[in-house]
mmCIF file of C-alpha atoms in Angstrom:
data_model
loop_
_atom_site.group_PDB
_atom_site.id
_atom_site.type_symbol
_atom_site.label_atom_id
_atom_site.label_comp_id
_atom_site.label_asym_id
_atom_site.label_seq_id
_atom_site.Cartn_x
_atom_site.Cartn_y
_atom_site.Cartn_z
ATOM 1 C CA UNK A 1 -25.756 -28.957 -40.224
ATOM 2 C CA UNK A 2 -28.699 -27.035 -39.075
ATOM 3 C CA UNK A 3 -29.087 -23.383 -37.784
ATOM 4 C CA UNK A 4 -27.624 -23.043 -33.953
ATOM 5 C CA UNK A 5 -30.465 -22.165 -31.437
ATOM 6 C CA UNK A 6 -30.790 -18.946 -29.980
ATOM 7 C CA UNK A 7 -29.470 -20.325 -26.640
ATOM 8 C CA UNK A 8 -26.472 -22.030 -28.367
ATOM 9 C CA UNK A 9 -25.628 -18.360 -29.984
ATOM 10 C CA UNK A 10 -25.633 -17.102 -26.211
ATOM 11 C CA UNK A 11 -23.404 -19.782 -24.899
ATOM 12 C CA UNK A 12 -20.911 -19.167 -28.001
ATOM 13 C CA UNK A 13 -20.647 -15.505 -27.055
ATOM 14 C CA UNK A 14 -19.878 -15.828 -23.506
ATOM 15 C CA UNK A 15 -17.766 -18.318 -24.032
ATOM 16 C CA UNK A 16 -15.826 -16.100 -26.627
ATOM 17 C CA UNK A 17 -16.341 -13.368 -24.269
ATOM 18 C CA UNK A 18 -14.751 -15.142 -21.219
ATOM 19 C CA UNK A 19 -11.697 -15.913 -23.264
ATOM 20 C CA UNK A 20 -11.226 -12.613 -24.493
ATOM 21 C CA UNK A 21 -11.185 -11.080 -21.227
ATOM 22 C CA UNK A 22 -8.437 -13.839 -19.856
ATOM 23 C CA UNK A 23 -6.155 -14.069 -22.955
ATOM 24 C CA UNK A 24 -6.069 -10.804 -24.296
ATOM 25 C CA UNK A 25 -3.740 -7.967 -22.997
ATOM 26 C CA UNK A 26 -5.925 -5.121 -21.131
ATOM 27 C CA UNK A 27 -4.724 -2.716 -24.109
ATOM 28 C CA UNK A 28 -6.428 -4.872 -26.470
ATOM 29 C CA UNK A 29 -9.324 -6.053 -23.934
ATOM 30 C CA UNK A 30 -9.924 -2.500 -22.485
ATOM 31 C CA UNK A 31 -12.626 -1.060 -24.960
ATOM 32 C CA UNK A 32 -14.551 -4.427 -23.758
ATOM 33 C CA UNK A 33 -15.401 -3.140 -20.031
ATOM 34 C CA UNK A 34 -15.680 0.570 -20.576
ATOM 35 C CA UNK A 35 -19.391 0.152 -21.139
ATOM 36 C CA UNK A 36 -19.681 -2.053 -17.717
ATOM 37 C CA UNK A 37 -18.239 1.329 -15.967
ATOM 38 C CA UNK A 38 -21.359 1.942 -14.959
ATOM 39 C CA UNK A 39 -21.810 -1.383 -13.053
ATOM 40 C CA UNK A 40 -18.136 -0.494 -11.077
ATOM 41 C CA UNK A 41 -19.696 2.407 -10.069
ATOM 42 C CA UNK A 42 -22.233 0.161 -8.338
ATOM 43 C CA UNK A 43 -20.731 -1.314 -6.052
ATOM 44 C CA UNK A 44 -19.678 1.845 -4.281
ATOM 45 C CA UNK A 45 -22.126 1.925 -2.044
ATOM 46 C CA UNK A 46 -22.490 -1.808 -1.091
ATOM 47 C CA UNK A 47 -18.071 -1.609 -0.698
ATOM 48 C CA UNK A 48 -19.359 1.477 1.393
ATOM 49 C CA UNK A 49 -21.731 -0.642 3.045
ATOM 50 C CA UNK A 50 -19.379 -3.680 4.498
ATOM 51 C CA UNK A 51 -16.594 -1.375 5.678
ATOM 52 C CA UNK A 52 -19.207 0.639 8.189
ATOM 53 C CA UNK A 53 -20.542 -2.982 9.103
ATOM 54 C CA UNK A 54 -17.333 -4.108 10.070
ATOM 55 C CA UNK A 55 -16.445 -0.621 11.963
ATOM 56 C CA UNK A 56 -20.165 -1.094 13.765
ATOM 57 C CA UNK A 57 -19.359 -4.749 14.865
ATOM 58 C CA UNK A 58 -15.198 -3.701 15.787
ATOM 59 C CA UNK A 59 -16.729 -0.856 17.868
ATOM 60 C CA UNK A 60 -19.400 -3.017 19.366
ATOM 61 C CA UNK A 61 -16.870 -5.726 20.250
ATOM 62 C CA UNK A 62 -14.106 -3.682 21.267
ATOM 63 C CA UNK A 63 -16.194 -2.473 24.495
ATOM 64 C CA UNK A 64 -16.194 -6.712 25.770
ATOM 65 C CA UNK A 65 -13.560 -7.488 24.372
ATOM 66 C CA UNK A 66 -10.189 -6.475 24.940
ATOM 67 C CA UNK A 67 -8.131 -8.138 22.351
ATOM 68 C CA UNK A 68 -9.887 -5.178 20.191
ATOM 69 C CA UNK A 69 -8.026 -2.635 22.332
ATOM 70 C CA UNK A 70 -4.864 -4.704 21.807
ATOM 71 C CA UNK A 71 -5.213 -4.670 17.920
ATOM 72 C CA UNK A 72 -5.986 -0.988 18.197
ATOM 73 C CA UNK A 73 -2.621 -0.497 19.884
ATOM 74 C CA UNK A 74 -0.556 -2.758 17.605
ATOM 75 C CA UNK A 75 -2.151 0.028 14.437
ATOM 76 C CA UNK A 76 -1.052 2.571 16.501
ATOM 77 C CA UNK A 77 2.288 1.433 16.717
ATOM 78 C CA UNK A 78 2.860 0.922 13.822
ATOM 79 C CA UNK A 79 1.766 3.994 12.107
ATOM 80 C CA UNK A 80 4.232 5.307 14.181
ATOM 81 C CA UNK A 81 7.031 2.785 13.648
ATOM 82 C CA UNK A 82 6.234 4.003 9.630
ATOM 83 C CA UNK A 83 6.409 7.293 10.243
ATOM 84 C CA UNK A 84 9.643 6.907 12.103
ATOM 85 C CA UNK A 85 11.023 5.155 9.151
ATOM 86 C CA UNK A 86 10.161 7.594 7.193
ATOM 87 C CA UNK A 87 11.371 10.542 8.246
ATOM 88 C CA UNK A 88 14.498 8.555 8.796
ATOM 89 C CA UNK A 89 14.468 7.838 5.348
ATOM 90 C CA UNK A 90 14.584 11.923 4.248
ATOM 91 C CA UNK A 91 17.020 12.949 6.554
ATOM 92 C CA UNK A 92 19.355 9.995 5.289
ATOM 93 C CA UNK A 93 18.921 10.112 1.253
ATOM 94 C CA UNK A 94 17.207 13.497 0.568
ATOM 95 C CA UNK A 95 18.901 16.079 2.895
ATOM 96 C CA UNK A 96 20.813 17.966 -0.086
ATOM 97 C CA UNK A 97 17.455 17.628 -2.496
ATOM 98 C CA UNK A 98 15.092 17.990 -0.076
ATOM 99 C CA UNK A 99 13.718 22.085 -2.207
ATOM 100 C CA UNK A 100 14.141 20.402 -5.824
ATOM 101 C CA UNK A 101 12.793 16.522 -5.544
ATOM 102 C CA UNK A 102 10.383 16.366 -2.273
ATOM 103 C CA UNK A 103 7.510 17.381 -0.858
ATOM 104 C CA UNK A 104 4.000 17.961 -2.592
ATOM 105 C CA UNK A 105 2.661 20.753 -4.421
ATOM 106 C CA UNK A 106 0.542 22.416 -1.504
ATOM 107 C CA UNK A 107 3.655 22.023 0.722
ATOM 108 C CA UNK A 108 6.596 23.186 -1.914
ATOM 109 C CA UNK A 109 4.736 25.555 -4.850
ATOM 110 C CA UNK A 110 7.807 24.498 -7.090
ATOM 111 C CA UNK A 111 7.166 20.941 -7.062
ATOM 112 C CA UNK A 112 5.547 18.877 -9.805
ATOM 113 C CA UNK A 113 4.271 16.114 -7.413
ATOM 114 C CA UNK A 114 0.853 16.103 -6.527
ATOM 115 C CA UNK A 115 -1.393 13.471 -4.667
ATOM 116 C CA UNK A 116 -4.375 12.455 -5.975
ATOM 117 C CA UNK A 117 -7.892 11.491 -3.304
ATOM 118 C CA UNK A 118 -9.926 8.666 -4.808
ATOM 119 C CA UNK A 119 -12.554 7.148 -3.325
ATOM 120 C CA UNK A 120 -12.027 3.342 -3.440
ATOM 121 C CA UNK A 121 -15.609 2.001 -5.091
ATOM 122 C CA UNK A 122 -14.828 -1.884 -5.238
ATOM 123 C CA UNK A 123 -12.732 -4.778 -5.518
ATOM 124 C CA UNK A 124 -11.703 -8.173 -8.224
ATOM 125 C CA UNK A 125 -14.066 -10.641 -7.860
ATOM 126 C CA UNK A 126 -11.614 -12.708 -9.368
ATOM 127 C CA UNK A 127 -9.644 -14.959 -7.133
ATOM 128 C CA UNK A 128 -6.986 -14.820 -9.619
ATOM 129 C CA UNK A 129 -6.037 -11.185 -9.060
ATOM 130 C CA UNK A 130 -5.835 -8.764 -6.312
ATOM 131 C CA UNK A 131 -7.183 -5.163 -7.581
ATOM 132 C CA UNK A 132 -9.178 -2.524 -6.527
ATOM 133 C CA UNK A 133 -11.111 -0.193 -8.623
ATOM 134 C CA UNK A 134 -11.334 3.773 -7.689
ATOM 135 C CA UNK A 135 -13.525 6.433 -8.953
ATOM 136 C CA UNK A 136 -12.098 9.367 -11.196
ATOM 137 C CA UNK A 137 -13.644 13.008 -12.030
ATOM 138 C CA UNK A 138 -13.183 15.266 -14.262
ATOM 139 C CA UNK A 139 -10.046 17.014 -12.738
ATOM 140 C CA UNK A 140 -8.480 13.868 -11.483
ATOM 141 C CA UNK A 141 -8.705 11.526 -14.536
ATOM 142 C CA UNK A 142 -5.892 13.849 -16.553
ATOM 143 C CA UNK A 143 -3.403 13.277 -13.747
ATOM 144 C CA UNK A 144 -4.388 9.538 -13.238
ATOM 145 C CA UNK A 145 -1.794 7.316 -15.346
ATOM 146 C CA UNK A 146 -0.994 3.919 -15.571
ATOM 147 C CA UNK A 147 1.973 2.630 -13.833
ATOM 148 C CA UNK A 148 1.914 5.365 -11.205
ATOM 149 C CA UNK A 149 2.353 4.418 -7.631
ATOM 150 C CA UNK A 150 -1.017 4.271 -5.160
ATOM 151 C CA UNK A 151 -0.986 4.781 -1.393
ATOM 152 C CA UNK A 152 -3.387 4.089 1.341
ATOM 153 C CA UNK A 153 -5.284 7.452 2.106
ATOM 154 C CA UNK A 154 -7.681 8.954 4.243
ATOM 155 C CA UNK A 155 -10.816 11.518 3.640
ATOM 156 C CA UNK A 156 -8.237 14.216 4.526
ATOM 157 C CA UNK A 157 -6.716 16.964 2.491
ATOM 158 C CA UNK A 158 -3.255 15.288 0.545
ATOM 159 C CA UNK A 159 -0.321 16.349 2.019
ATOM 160 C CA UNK A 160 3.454 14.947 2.785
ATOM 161 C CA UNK A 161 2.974 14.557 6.727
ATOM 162 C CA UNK A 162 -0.485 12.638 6.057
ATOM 163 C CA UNK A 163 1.022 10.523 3.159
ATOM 164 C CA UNK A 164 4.624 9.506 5.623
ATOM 165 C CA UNK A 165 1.692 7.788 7.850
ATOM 166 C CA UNK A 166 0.324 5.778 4.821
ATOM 167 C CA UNK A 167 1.633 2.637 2.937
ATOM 168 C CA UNK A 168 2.273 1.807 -0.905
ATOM 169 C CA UNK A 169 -0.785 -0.461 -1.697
ATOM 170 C CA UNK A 170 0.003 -1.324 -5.962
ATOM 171 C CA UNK A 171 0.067 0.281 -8.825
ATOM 172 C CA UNK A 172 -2.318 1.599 -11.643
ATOM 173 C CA UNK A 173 -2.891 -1.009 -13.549
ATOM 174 C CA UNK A 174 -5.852 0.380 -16.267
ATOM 175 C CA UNK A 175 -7.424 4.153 -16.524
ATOM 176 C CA UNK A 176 -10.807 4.325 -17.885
ATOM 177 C CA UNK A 177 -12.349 7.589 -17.935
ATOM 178 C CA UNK A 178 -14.405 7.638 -14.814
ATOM 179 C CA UNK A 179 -12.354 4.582 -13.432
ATOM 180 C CA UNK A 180 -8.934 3.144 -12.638
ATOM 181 C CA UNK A 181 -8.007 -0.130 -11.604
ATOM 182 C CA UNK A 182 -4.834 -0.384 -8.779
ATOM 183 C CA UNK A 183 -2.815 -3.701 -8.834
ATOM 184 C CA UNK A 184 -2.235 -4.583 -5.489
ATOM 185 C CA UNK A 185 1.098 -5.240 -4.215
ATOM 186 C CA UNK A 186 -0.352 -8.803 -3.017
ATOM 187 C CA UNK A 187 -1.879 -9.381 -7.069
ATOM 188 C CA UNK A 188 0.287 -12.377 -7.812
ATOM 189 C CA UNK A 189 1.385 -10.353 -10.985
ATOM 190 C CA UNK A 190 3.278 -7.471 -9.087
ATOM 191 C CA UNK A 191 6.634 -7.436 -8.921
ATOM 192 C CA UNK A 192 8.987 -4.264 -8.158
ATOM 193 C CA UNK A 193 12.672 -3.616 -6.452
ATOM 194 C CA UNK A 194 12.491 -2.957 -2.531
ATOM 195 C CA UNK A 195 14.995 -2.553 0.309
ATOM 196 C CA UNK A 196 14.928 -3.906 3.721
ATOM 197 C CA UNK A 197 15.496 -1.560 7.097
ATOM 198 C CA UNK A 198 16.742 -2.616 10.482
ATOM 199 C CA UNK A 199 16.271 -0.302 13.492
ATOM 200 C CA UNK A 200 19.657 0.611 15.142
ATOM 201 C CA UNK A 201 20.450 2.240 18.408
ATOM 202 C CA UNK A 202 17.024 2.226 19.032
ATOM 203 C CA UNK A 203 16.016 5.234 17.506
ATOM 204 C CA UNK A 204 17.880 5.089 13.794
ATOM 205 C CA UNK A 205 16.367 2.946 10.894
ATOM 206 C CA UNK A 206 19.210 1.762 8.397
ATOM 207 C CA UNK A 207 18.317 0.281 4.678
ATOM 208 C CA UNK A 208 20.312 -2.838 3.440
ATOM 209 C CA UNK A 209 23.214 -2.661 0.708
ATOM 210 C CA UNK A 210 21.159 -5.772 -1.344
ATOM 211 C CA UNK A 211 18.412 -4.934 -4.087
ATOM 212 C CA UNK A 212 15.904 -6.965 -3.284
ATOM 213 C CA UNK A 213 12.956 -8.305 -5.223
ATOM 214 C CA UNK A 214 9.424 -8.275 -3.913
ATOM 215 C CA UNK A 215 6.633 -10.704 -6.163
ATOM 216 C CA UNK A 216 3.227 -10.673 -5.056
ATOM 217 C CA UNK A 217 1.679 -14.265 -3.645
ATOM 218 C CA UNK A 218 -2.403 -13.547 -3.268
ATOM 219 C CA UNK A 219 -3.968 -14.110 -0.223
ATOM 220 C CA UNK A 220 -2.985 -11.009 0.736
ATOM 221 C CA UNK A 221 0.960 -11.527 0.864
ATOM 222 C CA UNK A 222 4.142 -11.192 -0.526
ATOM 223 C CA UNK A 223 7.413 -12.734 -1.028
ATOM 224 C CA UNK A 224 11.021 -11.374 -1.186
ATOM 225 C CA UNK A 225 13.329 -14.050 -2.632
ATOM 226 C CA UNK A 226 16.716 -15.485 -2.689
ATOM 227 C CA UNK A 227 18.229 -12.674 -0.179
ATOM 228 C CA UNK A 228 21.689 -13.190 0.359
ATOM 229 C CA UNK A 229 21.181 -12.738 4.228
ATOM 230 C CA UNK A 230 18.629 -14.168 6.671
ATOM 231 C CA UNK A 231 17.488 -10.747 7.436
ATOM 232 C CA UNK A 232 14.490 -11.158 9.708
ATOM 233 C CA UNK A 233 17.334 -13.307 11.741
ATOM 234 C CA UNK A 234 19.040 -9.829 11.968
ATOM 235 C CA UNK A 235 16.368 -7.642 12.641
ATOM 236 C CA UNK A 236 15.393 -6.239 9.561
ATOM 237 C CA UNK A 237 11.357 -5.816 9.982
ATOM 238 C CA UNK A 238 10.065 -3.006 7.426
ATOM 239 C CA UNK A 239 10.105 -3.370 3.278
ATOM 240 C CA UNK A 240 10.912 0.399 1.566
ATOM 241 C CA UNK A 241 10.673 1.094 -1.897
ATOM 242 C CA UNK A 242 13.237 3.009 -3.496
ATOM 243 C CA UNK A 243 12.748 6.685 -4.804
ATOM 244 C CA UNK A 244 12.398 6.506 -8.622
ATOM 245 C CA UNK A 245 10.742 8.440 -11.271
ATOM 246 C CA UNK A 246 7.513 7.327 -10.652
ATOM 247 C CA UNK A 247 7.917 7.404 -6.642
ATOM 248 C CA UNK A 248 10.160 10.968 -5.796
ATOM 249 C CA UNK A 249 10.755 9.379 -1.965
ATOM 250 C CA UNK A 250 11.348 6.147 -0.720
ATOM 251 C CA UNK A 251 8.212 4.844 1.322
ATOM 252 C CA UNK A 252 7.173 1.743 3.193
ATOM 253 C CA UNK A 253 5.317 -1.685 1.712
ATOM 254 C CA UNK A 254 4.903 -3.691 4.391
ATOM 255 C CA UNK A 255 6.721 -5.430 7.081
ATOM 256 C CA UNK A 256 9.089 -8.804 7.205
ATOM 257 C CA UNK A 257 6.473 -11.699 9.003
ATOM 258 C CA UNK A 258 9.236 -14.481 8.756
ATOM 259 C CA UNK A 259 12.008 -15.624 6.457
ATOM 260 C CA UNK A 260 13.117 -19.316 5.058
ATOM 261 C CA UNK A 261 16.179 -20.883 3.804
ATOM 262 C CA UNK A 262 16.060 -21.731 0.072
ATOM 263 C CA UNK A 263 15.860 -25.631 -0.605
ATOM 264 C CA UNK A 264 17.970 -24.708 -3.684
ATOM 265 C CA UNK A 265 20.345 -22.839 -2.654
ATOM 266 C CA UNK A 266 22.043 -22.858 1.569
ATOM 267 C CA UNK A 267 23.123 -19.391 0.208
ATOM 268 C CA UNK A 268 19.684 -17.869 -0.568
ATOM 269 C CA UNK A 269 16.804 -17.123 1.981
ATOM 270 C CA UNK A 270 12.660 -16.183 1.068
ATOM 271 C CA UNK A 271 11.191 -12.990 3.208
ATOM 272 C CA UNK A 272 7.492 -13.463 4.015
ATOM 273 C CA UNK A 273 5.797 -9.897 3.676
ATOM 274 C CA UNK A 274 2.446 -8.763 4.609
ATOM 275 C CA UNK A 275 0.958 -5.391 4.225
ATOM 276 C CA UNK A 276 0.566 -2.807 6.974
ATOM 277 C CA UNK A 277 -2.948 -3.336 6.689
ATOM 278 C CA UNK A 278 -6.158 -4.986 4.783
ATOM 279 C CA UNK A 279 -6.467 -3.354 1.296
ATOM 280 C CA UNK A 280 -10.356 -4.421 1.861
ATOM 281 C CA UNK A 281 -10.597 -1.626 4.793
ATOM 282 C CA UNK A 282 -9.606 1.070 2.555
ATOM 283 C CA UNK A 283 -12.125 3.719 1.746
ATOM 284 C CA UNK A 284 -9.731 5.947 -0.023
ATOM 285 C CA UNK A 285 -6.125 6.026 -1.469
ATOM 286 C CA UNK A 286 -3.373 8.282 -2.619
ATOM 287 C CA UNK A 287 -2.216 8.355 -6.134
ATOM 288 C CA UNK A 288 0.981 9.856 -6.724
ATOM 289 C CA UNK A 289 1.131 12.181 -9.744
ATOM 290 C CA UNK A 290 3.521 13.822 -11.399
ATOM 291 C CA UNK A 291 1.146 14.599 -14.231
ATOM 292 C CA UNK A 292 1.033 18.712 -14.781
#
């Protein structure tokens, strides 16, 4: 058997290449893409790019056309219906820790949480994951971790009151050192432990006795399954995650869009969820730290 041709050498490396990067663990795999950090970095601008085309051609529209105004409303809304939720949330499960467990460092001195601003630089080309890539520094990348929970942010100095109008988006997935990659909550990997809340009385938002799991489904949804109640039937609307070590208060996911009875089980129902908003219109999120 003769010599393989240069091309046939190429082909034989991507191809070894391309199966790396889908078999192997991102532990193992990681070493692989920190030289393409560089190419990440990229893409900031043209990410940059399509969000202030699509604000040009929402702004444009919105003047003609007044379903624009409608949709500007319904964001509105439910910001506040969030931030409603979430103060409801301190008052009910954090009133006696309120000085030792909440708040952020520039609001409580004492605390060890602190929220980190990265700019959001660009997003998985592959259609088999949902992930978002965000630029570190040199005084962010020691408190960036994997596993640590990720909010959507704004250009706007971190604080509590600015992150009880945000969302959770995912979950850092993979530091590199001028890079980390956030699972979304959408990546049909995720998975994590939620609650459901109903709004009583009008004006008080009450979480549900039942643990509840919450997968990710790509195409930017999720799915809450086998619930023992039908609870969009009785009201429920917004998706919390619990306080934990990683998260030190509870704060929203996303809201209920519709539920389904289980073919399997008349017992059992499946909770459509959708985020609060596009993870694509993000410019910058919240990562929240509890690295000293």
């Amino acid at each position: 058997m003769g010599i393989p041709s240069k091309s046939t050498v190429v082909w034989i490396l991507l191809a070894v290449a391309a199966l790396t990067a889908v078999f192997l663990p991102s532990s193992c795999a990681g070493w692989l893409r920190r030289p393409f950090q560089p190419l990440a970095l990229l893409q900031w601008p043209v990410a940059s790019a399509a969000r202030e085309a699509d604000r040009v051609a929402h702004d444009s529209l919105g003047e003609r056309i007044t379903v624009a105004e409608a949709q500007r409303l319904r964001t509105e809304n439910a910001e506040l219906e969030r931030l409603v939720v979430q103060q409801q949330l301190a008052l009910n499960d954090f009133e006696e820790r309120w000085e030792r467990v909440t708040g952020l460092r520039d609001v409580l001195p004492d605390s060890d949480v602190q929220l980190v601003l990265a700019p959001v630089v660009a997003y998985d080309a592959d259609p088999r994951r949902e992930t978002l890539q965000i630029a570190l520094n040199e005084r962010t990348a020691p408190l960036v971790k994997v596993g640590q929970w990720v909010a959507a942010g704004l250009l706007q100095t971190p604080s509590r009151e600015l992150l009880e109008r945000q969302w959770l988006i995912g979950r850092v997935s993979e530091v590199q050192t001028r890079l980390a990659r956030v699972q979304l909550t959408t990546d049909p990997k995720f998975r994590t432990e939620v609650r459901v809340a109903i709004l009583t009385d009008g004006t008080r938002w009450t979480l549900s006795d039942e643990g509840c799991v919450l997968d990710g489904r790509g195409g930017g949804r999720m799915l809450i399954s086998q619930t023992r109640a039908d609870y969009f039937e009785e009201g429920y609307r917004v998706v919390v995650v619990p306080a934990a070590r990683e998260l030190p208060f509870p704060l929203t996911l996303g809201q209920i869009e519709s539920s389904k009875r289980r073919s399997d089980s008349s017992q059992h129902w499946d909770l459509a969820v959708v985020p609060w908003g596009p993870a694509e219109a993000l410019s910058h999120v919240f990562v929240i730290s509890r690295e000293r």
